[in-house]
PDB file of C-alpha atoms in Angstrom:
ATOM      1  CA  UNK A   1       7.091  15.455  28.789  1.00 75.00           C
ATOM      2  CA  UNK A   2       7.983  16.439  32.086  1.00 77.00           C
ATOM      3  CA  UNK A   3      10.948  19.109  32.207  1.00 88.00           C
ATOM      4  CA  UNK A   4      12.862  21.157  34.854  1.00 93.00           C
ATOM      5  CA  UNK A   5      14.359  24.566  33.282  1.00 95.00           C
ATOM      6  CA  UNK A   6      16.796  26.364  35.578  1.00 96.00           C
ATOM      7  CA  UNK A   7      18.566  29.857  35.011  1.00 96.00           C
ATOM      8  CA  UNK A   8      21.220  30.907  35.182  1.00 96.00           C
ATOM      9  CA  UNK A   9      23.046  28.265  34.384  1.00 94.00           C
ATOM     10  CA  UNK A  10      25.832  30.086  36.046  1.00 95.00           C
ATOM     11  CA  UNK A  11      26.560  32.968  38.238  1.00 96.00           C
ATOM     12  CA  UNK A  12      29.441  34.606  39.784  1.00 97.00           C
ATOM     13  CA  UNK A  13      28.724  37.465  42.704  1.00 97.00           C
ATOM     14  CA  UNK A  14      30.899  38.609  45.485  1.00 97.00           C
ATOM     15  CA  UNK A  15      30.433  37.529  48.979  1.00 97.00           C
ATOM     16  CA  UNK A  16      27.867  38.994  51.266  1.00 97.00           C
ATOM     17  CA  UNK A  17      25.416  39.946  48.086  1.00 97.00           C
ATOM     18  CA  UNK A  18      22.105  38.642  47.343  1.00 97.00           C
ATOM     19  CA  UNK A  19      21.009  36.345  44.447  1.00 98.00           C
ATOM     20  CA  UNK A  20      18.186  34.381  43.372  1.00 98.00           C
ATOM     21  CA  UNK A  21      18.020  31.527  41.405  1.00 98.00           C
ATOM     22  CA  UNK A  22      15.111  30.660  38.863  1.00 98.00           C
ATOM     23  CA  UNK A  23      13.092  27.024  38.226  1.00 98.00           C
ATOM     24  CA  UNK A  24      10.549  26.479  35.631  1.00 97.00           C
ATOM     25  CA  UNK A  25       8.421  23.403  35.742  1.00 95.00           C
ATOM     26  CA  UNK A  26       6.194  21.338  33.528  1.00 93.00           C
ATOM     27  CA  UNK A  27       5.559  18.195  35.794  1.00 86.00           C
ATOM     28  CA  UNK A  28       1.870  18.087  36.033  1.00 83.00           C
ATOM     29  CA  UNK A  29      -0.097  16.478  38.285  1.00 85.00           C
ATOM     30  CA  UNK A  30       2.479  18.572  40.946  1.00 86.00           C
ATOM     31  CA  UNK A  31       3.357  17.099  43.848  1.00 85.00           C
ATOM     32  CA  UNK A  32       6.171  18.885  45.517  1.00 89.00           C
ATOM     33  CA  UNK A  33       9.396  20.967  44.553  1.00 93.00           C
ATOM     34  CA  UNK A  34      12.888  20.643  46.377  1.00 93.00           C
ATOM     35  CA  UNK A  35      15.753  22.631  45.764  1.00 96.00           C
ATOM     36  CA  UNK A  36      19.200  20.669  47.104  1.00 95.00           C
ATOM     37  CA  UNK A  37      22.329  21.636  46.968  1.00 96.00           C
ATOM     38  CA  UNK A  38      25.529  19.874  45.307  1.00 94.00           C
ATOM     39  CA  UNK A  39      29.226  20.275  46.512  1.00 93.00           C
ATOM     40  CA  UNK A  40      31.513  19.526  44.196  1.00 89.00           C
ATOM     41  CA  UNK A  41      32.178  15.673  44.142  1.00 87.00           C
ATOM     42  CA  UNK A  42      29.172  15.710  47.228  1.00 90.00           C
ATOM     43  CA  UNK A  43      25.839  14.312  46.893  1.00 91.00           C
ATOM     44  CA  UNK A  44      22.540  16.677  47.027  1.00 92.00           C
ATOM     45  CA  UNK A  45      21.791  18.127  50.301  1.00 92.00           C
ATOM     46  CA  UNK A  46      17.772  19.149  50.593  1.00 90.00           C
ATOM     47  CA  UNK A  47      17.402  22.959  51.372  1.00 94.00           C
ATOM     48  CA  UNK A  48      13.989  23.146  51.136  1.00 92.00           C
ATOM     49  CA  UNK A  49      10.609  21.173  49.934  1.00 90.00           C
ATOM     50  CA  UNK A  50       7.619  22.822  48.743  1.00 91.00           C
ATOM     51  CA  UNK A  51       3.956  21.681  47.756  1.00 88.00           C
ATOM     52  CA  UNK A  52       0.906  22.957  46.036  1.00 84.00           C
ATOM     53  CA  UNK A  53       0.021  25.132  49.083  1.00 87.00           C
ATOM     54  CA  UNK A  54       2.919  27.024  49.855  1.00 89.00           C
ATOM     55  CA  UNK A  55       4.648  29.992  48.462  1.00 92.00           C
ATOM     56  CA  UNK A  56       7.038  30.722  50.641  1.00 95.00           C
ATOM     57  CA  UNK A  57       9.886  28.570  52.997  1.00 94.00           C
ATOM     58  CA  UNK A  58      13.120  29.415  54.161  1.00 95.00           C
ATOM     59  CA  UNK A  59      15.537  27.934  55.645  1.00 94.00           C
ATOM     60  CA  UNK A  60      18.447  30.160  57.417  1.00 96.00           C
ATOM     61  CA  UNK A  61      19.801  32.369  54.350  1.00 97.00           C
ATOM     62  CA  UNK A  62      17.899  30.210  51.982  1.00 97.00           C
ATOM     63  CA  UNK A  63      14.473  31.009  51.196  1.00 97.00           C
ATOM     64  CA  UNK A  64      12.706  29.250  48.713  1.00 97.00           C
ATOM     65  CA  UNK A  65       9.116  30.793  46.751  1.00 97.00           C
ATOM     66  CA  UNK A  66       6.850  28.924  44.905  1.00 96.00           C
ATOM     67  CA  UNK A  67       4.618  29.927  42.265  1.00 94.00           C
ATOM     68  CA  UNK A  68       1.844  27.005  41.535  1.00 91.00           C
ATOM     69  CA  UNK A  69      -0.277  28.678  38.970  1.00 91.00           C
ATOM     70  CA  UNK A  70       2.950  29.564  36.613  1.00 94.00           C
ATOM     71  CA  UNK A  71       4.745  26.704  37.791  1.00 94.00           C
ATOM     72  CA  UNK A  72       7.896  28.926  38.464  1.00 96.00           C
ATOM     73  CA  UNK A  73       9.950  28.703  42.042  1.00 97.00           C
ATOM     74  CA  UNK A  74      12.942  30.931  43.073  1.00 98.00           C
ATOM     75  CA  UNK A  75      15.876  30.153  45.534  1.00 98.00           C
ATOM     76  CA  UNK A  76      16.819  33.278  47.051  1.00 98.00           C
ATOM     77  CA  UNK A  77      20.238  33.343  48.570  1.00 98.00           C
ATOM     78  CA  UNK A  78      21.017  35.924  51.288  1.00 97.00           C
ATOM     79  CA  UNK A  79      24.250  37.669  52.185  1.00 97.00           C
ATOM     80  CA  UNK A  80      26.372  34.838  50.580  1.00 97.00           C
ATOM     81  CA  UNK A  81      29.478  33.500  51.931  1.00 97.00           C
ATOM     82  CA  UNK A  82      31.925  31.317  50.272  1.00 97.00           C
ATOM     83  CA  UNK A  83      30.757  28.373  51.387  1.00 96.00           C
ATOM     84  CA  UNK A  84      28.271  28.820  48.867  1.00 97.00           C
ATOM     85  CA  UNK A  85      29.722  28.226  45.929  1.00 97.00           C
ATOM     86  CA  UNK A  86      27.923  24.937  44.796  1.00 96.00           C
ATOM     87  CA  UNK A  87      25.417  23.647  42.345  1.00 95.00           C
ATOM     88  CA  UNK A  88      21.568  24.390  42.856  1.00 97.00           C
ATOM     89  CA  UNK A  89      19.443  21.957  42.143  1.00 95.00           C
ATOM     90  CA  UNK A  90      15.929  22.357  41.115  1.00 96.00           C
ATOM     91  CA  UNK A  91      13.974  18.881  41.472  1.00 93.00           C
ATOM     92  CA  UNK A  92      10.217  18.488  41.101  1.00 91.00           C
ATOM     93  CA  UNK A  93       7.871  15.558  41.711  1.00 86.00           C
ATOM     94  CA  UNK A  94       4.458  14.619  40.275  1.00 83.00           C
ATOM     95  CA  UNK A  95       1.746  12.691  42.071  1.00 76.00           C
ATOM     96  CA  UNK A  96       0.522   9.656  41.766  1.00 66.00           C
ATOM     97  CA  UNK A  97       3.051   6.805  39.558  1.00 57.00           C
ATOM     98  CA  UNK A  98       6.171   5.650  40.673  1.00 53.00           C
ATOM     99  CA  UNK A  99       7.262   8.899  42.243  1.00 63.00           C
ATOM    100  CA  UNK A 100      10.650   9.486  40.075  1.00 73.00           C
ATOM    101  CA  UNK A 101      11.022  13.202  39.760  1.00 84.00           C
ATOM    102  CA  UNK A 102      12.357  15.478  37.706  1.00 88.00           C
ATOM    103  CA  UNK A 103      15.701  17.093  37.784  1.00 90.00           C
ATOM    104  CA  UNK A 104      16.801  20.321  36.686  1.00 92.00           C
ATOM    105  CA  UNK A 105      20.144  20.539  35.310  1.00 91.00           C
ATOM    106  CA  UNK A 106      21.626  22.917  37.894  1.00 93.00           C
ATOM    107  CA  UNK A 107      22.645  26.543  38.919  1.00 96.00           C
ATOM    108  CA  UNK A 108      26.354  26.516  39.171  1.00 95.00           C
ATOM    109  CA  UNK A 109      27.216  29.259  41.929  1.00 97.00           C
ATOM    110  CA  UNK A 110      30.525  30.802  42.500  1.00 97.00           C
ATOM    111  CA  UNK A 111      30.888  33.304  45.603  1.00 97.00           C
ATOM    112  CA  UNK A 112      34.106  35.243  45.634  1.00 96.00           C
ATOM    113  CA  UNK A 113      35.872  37.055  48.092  1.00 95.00           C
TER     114      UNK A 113
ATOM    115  CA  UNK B  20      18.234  13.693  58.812  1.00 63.00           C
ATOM    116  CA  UNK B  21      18.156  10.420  57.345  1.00 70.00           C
ATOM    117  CA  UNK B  22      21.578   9.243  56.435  1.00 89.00           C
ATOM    118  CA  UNK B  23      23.074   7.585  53.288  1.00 93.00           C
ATOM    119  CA  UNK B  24      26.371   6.399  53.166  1.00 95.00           C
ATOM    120  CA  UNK B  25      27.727   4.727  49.789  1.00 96.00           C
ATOM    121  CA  UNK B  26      31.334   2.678  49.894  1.00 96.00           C
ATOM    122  CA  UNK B  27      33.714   3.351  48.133  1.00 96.00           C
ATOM    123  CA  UNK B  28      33.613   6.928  47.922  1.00 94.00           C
ATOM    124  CA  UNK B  29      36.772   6.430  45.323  1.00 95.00           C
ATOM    125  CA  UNK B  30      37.955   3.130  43.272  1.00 97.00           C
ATOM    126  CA  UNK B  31      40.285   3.246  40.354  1.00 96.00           C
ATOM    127  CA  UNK B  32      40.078   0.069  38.039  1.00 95.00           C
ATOM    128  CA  UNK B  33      41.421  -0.933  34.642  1.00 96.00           C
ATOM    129  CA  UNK B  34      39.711  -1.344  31.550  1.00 96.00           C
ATOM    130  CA  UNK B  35      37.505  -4.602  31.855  1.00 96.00           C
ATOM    131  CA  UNK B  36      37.197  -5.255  35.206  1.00 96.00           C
ATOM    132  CA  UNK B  37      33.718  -4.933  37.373  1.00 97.00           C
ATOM    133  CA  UNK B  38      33.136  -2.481  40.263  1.00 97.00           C
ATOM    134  CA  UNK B  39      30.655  -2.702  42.777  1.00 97.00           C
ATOM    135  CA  UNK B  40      28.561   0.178  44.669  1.00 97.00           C
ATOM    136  CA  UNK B  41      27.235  -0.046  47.793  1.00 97.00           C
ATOM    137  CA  UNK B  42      24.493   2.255  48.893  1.00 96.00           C
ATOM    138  CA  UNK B  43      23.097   1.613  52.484  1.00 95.00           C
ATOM    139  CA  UNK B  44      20.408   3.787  54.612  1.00 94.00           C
ATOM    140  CA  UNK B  45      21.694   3.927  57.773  1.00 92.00           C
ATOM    141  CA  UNK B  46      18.645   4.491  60.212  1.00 89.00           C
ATOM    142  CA  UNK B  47      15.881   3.845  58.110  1.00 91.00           C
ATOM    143  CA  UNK B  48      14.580   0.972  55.543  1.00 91.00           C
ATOM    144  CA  UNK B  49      14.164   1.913  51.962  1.00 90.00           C
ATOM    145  CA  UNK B  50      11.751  -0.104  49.776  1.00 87.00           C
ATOM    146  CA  UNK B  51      13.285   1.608  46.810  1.00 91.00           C
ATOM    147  CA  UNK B  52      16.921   3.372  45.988  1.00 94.00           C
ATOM    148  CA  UNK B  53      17.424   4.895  43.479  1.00 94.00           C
ATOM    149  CA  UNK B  54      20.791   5.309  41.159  1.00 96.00           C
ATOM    150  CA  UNK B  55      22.150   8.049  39.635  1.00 95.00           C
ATOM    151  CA  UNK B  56      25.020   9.110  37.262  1.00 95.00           C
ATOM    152  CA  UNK B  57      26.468  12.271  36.705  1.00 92.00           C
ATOM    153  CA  UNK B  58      28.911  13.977  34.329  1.00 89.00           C
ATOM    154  CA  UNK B  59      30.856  16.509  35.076  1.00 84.00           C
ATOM    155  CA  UNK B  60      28.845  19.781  35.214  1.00 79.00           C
ATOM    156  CA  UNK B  61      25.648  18.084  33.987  1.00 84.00           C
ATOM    157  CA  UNK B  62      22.780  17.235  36.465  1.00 84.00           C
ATOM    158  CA  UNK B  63      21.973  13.861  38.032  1.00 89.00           C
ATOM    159  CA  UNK B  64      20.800  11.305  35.516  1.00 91.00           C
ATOM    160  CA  UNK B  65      18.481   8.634  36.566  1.00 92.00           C
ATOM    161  CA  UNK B  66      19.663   5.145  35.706  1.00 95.00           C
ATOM    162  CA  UNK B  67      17.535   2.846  37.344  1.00 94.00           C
ATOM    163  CA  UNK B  68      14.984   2.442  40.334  1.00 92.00           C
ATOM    164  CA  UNK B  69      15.714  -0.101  42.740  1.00 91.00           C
ATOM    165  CA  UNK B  70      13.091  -2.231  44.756  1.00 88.00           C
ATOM    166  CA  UNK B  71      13.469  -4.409  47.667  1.00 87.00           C
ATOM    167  CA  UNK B  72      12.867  -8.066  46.943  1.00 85.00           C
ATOM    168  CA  UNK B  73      12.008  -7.253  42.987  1.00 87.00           C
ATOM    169  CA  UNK B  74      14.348  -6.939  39.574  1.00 89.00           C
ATOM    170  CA  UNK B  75      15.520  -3.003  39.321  1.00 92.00           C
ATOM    171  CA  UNK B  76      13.347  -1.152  36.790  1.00 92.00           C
ATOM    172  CA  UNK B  77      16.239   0.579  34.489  1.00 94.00           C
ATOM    173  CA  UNK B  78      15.738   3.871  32.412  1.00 92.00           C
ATOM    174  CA  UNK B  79      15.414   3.898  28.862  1.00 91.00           C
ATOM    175  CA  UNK B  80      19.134   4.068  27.441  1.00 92.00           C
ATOM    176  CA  UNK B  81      20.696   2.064  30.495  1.00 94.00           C
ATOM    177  CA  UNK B  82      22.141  -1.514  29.799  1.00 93.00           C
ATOM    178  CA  UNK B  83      20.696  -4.028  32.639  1.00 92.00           C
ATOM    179  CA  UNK B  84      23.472  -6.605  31.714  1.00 94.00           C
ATOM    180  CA  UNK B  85      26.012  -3.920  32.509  1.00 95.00           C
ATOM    181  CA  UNK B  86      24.886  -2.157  35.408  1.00 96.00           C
ATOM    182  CA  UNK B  87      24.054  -4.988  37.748  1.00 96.00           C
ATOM    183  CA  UNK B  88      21.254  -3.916  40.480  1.00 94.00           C
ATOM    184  CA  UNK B  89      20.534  -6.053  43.843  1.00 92.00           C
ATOM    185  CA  UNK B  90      18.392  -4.944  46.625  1.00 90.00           C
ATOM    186  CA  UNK B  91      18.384  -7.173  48.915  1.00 83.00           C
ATOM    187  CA  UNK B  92      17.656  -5.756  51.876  1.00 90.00           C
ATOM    188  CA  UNK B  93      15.727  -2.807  52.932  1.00 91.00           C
ATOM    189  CA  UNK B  94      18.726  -0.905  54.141  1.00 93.00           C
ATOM    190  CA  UNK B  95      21.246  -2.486  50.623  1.00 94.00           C
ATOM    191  CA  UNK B  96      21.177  -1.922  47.062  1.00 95.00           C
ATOM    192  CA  UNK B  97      24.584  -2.435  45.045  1.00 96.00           C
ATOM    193  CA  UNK B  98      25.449  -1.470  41.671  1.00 97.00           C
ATOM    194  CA  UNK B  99      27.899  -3.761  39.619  1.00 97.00           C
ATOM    195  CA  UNK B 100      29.531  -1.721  36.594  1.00 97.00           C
ATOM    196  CA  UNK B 101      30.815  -5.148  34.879  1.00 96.00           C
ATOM    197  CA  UNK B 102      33.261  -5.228  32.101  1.00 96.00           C
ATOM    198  CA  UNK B 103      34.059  -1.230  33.230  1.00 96.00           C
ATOM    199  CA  UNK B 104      35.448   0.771  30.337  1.00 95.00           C
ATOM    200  CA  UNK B 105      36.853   4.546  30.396  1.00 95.00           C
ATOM    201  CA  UNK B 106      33.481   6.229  29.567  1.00 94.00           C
ATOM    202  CA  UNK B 107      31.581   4.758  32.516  1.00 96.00           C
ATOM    203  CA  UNK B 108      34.020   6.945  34.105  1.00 96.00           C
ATOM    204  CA  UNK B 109      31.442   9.379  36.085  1.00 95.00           C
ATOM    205  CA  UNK B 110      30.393  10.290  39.182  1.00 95.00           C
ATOM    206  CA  UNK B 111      27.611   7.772  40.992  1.00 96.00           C
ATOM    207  CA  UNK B 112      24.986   8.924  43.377  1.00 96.00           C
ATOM    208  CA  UNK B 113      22.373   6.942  45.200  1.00 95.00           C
ATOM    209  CA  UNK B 114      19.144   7.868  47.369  1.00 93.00           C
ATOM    210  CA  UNK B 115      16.978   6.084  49.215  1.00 92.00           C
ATOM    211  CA  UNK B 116      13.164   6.920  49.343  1.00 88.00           C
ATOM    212  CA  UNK B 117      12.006   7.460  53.101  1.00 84.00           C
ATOM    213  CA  UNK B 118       8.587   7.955  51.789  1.00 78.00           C
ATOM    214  CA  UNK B 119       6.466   9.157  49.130  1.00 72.00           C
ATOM    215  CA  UNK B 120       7.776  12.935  48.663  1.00 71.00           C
ATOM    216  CA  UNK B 121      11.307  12.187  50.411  1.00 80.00           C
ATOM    217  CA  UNK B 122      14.447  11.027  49.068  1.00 84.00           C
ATOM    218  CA  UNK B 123      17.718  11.212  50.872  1.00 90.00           C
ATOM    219  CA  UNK B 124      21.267  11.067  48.739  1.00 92.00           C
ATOM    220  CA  UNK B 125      24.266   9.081  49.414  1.00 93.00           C
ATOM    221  CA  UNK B 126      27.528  11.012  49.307  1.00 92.00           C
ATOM    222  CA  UNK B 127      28.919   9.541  45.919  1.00 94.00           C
ATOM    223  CA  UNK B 128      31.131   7.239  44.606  1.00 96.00           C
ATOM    224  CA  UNK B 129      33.726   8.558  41.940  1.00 96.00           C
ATOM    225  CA  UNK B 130      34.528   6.170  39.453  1.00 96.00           C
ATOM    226  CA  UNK B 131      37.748   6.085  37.170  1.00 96.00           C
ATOM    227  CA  UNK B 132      38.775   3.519  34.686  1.00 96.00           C
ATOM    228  CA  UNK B 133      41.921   3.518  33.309  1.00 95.00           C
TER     229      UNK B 133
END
């Protein structure tokens, strides 16, 4: 059975720190991984997307590593600023079928002042 | 990017009515959305897979009478909740798929009946 692990599932740090976020994967054949991120009462914004090849991507203060052979990927978030504080969502796809991937249930991230 | 809009983004009904969900893509054609519900603090839950032209294909657990699916355009999928009750209270998200690795989500629709 396909599953998305994330950890943790919460986290609290102060503003202008560093964190990184944590996805395990057993999808298999892997097609790509996307980490979004959730507002509260938003929908998912994409941050970044990731296939076999790559290990690394960032996007501004987001960068996003991905480990193929261990099936592990980390959001790393740097110098945080309250606009932050959302959900991070880990979502990975297989190939091949009807393409419906795989959602991770969610870092919940809370940047304080 | 790609842009999905849903409408409402709010509705408020009473016990047995039926609420509809629009989900459009704005500047692109979907050949499938996708719908999605989601408790509060839990992650997105698949519900059912939209297709252009073709009956929705629903996820195990998900009533087809009560969540009524119709794509009927490449750009429109709606979501009926018929016969609403308080515990399809939630939170309902749609994508559309721009291609094979791509999805883009609509902005939500929060639904609460009374």
């Amino acid at each position: 059975k396909n599953q998305v692990e994330q950890s943790p599932q919460s986290l609290i740090i102060l503003e202008g720190k560093n964190c990184t976020l944590q996805c395990n994967y057993t999808v298999s054949p892997f097609s790509n991984l996307r980490w979004y991120k959730q507002d509260t009462g938003r929908g998912p914004v994409s941050l970044t997307i990731m296939t076999f090849s790559e290990n690394t991507k960032s996007n501004g203060r987001y960068t996003a590593t991905l480990d193929a052979d261990t099936k592990q990927s980390s959001l790393h978030i740097t110098a945080s600023q309250l606009s932050d504080s959302a959900s991070y969502i880990c979502v990975v796809s297989g190939r091949g079928g009807s393409y419906i991937p795989t959602f991770g249930r969610g870092t919940s991230l809370i940047v304080h002042p | 990017g790609a842009v999905v809009s849903q409408h409402p983004s709010r509705v408020i009904c009473k016990s047995g009515t039926s609420v509809k969900i629009e989900c459009r893509s704005l500047d692109f054609q979907a050949t499938t959305m996708f719908w999605y519900r989601q408790f509060p603090k839990q992650s997105l839950m698949l519900m059912a897979t939209s297709n252009e032209g073709s009956k929705a294909t629903y996820e195990q657990g998900v009533e087809k009478d009560k969540f009524l699916i119709n794509h009927a355009s490449l750009t429109l999928s709606t979501l009926t909740v018929t016969s609403a009750h308080p515990e399809d209270s939630s939170f309902y998200i749609c994508s559309a798929r721009l291609n094979t690795d791509t999805q883009y989500f609509g902005p939500g629709t929060r639904l609460t009946v009374l």
